[in-house]
C-alpha positions as MATLAB code, in Angstrom:
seq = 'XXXXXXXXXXXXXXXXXXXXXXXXXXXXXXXXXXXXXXXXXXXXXXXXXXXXXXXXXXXXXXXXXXXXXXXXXXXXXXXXXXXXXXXXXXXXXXXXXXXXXXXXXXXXXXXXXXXXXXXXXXXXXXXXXXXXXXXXXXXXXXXXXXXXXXXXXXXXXXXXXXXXXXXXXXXXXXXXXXXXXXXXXXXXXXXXXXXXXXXXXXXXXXXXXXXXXXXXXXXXXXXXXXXXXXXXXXXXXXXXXXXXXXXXXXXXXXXXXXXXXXXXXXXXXXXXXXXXXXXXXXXXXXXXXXXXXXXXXXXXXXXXXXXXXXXXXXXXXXXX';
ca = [
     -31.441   79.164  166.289;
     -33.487   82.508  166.761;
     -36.884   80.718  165.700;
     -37.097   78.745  168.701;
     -36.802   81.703  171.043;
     -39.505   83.689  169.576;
     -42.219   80.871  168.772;
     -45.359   81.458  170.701;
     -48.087   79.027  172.573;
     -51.014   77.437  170.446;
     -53.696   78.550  172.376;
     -53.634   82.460  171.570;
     -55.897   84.003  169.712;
     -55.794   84.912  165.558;
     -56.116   88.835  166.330;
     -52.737   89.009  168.691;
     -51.544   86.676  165.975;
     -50.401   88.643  163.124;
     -49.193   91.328  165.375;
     -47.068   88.857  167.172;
     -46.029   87.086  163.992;
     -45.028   90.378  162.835;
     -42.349   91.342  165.915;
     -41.257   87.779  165.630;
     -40.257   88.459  161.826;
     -38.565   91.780  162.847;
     -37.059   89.998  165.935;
     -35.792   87.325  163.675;
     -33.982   89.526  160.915;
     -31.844   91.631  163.753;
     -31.444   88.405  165.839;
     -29.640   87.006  161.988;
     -28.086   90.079  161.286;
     -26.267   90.498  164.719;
     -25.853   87.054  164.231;
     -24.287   87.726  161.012;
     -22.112   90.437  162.117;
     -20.192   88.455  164.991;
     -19.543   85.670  163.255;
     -18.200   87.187  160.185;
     -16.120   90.004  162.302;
     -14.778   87.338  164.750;
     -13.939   85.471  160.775;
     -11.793   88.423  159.870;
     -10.074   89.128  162.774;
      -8.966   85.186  163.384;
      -7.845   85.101  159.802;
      -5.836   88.204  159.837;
      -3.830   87.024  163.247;
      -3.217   83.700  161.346;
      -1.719   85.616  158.897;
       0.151   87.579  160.788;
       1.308   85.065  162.771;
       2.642   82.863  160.053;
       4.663   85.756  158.515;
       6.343   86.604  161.548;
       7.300   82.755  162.246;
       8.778   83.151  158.653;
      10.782   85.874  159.413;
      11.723   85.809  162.621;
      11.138   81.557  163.339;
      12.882   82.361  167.172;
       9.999   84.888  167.922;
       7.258   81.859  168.385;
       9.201   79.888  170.792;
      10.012   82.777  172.901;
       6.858   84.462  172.848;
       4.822   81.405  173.818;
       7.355   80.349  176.410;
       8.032   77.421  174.366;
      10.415   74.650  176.655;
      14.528   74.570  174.768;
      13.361   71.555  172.517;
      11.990   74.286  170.264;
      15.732   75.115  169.690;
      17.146   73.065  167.468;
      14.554   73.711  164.882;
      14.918   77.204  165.434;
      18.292   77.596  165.041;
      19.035   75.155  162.304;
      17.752   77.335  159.235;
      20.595   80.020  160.359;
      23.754   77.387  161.077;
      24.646   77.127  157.504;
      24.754   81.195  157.401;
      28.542   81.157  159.594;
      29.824   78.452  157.023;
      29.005   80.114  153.611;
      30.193   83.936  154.826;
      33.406   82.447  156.100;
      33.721   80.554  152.782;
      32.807   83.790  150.402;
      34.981   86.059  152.794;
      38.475   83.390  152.371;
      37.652   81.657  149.275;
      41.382   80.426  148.856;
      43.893   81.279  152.038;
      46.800   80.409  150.294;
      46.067   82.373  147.048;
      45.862   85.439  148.637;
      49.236   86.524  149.757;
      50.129   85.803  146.014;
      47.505   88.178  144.708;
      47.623   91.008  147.512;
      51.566   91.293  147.171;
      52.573   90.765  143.554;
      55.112   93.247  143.310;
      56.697   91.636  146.041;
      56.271   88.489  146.455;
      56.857   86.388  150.233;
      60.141   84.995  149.632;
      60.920   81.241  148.405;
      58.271   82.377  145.939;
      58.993   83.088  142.200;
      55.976   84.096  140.393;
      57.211   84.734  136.732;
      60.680   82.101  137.329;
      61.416   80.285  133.889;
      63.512   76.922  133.785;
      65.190   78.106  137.134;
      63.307   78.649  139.973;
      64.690   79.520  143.523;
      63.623   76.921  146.027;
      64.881   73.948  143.698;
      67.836   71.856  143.556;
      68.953   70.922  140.374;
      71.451   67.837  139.581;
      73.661   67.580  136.690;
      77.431   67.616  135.301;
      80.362   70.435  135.709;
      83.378   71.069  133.210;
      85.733   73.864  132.769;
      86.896   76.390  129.994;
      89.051   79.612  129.548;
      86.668   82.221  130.596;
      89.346   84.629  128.624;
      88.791   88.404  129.758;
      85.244   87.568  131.493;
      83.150   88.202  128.696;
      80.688   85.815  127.007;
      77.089   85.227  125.531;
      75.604   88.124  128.455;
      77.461   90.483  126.743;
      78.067   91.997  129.991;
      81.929   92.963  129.046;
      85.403   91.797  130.392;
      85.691   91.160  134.266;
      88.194   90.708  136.379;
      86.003   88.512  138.049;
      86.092   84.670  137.486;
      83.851   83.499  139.428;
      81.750   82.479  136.512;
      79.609   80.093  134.344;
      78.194   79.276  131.322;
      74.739   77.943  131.193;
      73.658   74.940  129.153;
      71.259   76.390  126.463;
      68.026   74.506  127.832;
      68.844   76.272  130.497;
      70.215   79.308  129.415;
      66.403   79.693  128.032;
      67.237   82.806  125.611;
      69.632   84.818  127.700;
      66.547   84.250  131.218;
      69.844   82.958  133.066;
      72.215   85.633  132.270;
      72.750   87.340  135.346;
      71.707   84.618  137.874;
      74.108   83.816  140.769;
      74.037   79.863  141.557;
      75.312   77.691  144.325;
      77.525   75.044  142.501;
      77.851   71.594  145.213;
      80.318   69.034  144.752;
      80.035   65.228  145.796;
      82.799   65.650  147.900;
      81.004   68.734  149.794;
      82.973   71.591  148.131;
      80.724   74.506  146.762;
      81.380   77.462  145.060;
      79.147   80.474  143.907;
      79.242   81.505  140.441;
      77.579   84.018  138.288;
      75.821   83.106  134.678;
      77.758   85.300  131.977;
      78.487   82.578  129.279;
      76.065   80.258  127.394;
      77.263   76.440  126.950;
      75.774   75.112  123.848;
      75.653   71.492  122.597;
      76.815   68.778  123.835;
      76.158   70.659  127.037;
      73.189   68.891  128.456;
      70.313   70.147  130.835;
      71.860   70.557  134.140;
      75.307   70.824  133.031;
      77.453   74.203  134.012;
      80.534   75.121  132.413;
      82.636   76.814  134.905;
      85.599   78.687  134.959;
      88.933   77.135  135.205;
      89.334   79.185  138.595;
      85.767   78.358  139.372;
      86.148   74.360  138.833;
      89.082   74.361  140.952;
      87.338   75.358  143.698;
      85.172   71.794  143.668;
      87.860   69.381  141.994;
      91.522   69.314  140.509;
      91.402   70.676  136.962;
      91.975   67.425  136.025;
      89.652   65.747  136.527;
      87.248   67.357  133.823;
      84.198   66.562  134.724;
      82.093   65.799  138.398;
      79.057   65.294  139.184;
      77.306   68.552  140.996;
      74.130   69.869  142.165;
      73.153   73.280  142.161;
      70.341   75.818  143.061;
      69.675   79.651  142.497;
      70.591   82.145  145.295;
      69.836   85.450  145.894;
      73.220   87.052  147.121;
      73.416   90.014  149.599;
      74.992   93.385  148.218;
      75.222   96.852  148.593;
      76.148   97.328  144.892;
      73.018   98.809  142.719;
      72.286   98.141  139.140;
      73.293   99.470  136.132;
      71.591   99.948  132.768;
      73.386   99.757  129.479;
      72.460  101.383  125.684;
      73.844   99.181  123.039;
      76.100  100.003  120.524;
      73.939  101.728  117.533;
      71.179  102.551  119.731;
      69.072  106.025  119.490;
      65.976  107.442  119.612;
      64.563  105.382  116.595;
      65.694  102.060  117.948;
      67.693  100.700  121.168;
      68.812   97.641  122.816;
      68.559   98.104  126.514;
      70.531   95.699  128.909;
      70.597   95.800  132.824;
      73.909   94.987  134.460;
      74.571   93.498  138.332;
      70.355   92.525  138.950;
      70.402   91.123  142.201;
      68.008   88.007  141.257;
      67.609   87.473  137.633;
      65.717   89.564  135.345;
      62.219   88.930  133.968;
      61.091   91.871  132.071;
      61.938   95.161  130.879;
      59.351   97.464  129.941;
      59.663  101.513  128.291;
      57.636  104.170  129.067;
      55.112  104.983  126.584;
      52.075  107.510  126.224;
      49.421  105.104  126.944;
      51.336  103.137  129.835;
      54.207  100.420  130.061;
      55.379   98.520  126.741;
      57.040   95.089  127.117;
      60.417   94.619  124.911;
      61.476   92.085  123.684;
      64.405   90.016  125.152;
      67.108   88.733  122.806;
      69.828   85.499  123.028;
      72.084   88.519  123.566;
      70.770   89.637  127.006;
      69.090   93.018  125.281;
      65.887   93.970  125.177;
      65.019   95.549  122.061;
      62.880   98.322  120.970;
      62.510   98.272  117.143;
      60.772  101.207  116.270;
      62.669  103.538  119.029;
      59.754  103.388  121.394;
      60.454  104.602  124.870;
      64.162  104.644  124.196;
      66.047  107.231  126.791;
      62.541  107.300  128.716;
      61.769  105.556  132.246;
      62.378  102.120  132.201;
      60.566   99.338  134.321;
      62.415   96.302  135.205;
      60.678   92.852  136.984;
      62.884   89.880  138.315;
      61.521   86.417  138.988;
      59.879   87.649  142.138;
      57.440   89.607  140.479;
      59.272   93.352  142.255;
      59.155   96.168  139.914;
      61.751   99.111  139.834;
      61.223  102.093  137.868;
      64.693  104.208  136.309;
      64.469  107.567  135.378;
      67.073  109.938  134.245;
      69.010  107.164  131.639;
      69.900  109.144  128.513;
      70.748  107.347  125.582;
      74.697  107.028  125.451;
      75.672  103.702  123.267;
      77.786  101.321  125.105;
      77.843  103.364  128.252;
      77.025  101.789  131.958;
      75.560  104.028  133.484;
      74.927  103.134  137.220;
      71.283  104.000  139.293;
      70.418  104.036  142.495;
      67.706  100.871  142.700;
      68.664   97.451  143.536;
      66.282   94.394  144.088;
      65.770   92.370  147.400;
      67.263   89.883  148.647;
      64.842   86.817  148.972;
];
């Protein structure tokens, strides 16, 4: 490249020769080192926009089209590495709609809902058998004590499901389209079949004539309005080194009862007797915590131990 430019005619003479050959060779080392220089500068600075350039289109893939003034088919591509972006947030933000409300609002659930509901759950219409019997004074397998009230029932063990129904008010339908609402006091134990409710004589005759024995019913759990509160009941023999703890005129029926203890809340155990029991006296004239079906919680303070006693509070549960 540079040789050709400083080559000189044939016809000059050896003495200018070696002078000339000698700016030639000086000529031809700066012509290769500017030479050099450009080409390997102009190198550098096309490989380091490259670079450049390539990150950016990595990061930012809009900022080519826009720049370059790139026509709207450049678009799609553009855009389609951030479409799937709206579909995974909304996804991680509402990974399960309906399993929220149920989660957020445990202690109260929406209604129609019955998180910790055994055998009977509201919501559900159950088929199956009534009789009749002498309810006597009121009294029966609840233990909750004579009544003057006879609006009652006894439960069909299955169902009864270790004293879980005791407590529970229930819509009672006959064939005919006669209903009555009773209240579960009484266990009914075999023959009494799943499904089946014993009634009161004075509750039977509200759906049939006495004599006819038994009908055919269906029936389903309600949650009854009242301004009445509940009431919470020592049993006979309790103190402060063991108790039996019953709760009397629950709204909706009862799920748990928990004591107060040092290190939190302590679960007791329910009996077939409709009381919970604290063995070791644990908690025993302490707060108590009580939980229907519906997952609420109510907390009772002030309820000294007094055997046999009802002693009333000022809580109730809601209706649902």
């Amino acid at each position: 490249m540079a040789s050709p430019s400083h080559r000189r005619p044939r016809g000059k003479r050896r003495g200018l020769l070696v002078p000339a050959v000698a700016v030639a060779a000086v000529g031809l080392l700066i012509s290769l080192v500017v030479a050099l220089t450009r080409d390997g500068g102009s190198d550098t600075v096309r490989a380091t926009a490259t670079s450049a350039v390539g990150a950016d289109a990595a990061v930012r893939p809009s900022a080519s089209p826009t720049a370059t003034g790139r026509t709207p088919e450049a678009t799609p591509s553009t855009a389609s590495p951030a479409a799937p972006k709206p579909s995974v947030t909304t996804a991680s933000a509402r990974p399960s709609r309906g399993g929220a409300p149920t989660t957020a609002a445990a202690p109260h659930p929406a209604s129609g809902g019955a998180p910790l509901a055994g055998r009977i759950a509201p919501g559900t219409t159950y088929g199956g058998v009534a009789t009749h019997y002498d309810a006597g004074d009121g009294d029966g397998a609840c233990l909750y004590g004579p009544s003057a009230d006879r609006m009652t029932a006894a439960m069909n063990t299955a169902d009864y499901e270790t004293s879980r129904a005791c407590g529970a008010y229930v819509l009672v339908r006959a064939a005919g389209g006669a209903s009555v609402t009773v209240r579960i006091t009484n266990e009914c134990p075999a023959p009494c079949a799943p499904g089946q409710l014993d009634l009161s004589r004075e509750a039977f005759a509200e759906l049939a004539g006495l004599s006819a024995g038994r009908i055919p019913i269906t029936w389903s759990l309600l949650s009854p309005g009242t301004s009445d509160t509940l009431s919470i009941r020592y049993k006979t023999g309790s103190s402060s080194h063991w108790c039996g703890v019953q709760a009397i005129g629950h709204r909706n029926p009862l799920a748990r009862l928990e004591v107060a203890t040092g290190s939190g809340w302590q679960r007791l155990t329910r009996t077939e007797y409709n009381y919970f029991l604290s063995p070791d006296g644990t908690g025993c004239g302490g707060a108590l915590r009580l939980t229907d079906i519906y997952g609420e919680r109510l907390t009772v303070d002030g309820i000294a131990v007094r055997p046999d006693a009802v002693q009333p509070t000022r809580v109730q549960f809601a209706r649902h």
